[in-house]
Coordinates of C-alpha atoms in Angstrom, one line a residue:
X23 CA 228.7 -90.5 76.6
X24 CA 229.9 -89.4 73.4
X25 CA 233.9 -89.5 72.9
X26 CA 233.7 -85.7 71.1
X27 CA 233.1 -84.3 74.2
X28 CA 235.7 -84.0 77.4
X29 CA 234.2 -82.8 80.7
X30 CA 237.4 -84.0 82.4
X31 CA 237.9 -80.6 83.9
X32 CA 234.7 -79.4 84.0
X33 CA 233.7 -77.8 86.7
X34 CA 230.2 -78.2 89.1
X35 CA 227.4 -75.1 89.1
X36 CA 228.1 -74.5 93.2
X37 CA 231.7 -73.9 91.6
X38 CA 231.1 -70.7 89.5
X39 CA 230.0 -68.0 91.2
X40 CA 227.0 -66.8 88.9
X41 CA 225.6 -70.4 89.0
X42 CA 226.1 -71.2 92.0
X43 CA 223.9 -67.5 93.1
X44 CA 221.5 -68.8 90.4
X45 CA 220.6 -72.2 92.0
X46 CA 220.8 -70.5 95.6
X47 CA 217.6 -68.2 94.0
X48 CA 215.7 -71.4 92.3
X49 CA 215.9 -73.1 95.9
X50 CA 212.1 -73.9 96.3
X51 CA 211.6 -73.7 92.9
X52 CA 210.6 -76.6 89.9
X53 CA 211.5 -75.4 86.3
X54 CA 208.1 -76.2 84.0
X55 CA 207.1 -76.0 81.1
X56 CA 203.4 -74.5 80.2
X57 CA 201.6 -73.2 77.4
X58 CA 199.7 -70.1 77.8
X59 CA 197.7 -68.0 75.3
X60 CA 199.4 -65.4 73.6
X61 CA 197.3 -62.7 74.5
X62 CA 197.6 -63.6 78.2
X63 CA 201.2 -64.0 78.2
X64 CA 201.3 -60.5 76.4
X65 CA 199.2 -59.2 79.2
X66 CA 201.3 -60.3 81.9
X67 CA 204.6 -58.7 79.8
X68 CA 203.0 -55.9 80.0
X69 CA 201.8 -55.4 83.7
X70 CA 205.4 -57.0 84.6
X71 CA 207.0 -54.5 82.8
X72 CA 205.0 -51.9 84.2
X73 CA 205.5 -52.8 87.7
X74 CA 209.6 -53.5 86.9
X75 CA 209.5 -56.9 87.7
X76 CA 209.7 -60.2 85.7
X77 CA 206.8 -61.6 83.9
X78 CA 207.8 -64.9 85.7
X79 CA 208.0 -63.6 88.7
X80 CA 203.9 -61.5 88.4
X81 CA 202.5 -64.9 87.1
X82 CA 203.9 -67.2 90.0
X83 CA 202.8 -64.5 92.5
X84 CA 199.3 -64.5 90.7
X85 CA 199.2 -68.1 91.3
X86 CA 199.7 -68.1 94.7
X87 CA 197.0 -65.4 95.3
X88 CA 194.6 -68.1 93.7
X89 CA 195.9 -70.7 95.6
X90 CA 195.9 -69.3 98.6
X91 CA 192.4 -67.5 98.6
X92 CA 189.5 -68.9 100.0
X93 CA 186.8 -69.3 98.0
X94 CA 183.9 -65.9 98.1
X95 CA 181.1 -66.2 100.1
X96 CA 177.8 -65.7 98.8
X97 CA 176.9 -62.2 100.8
X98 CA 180.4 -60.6 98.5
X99 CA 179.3 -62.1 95.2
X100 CA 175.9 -60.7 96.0
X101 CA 177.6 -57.3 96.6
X102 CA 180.4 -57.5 94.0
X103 CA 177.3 -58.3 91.5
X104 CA 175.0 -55.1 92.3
X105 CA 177.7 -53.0 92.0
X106 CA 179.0 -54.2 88.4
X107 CA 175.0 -54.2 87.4
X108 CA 174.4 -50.8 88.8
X109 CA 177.7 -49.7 87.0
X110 CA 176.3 -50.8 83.7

């Protein structure tokens, strides 16, 4: 470790309370990093904003929905499919 710097009396995140609350929150949690397009990351601003929640927060909960849905059976993508073609 460099000599210009002195953590001596440092102290550890579970030791100050606003990092300590922030690393009880992560618990369950891996910190990534992912590139998205712009226009999709815009969107999900957006509809995070308009629901008053994080945009973090709308796309991990987006994820999970995927993740966790089965996939659709052929009689609803027969019936989700007449209705978009009768709507055009």
């Amino acid at each position: 470790m460099s000599k210009d710097h002195d953590f001596s009396e440092a102290k550890r995140a579970k030791d100050v309370p606003h990092l300590a609350r922030l690393q009880n929150q992560a618990r369950g949690k891996t910190r990534i990093t992912i590139m998205l397009d712009n226009d999709l990351l815009a969107t999900f601003r957006a509809r995070a904003e308009a629901e008053g929640i994080g945009y973090q927060t709308l796309i991990n909960r987006t994820l999970r929905q995927a993740a966790t849905s089965g996939p659709v059976d052929e009689a609803t993508l027969r019936r989700v499919l007449r209705e978009e073609l009768k709507a055009s």
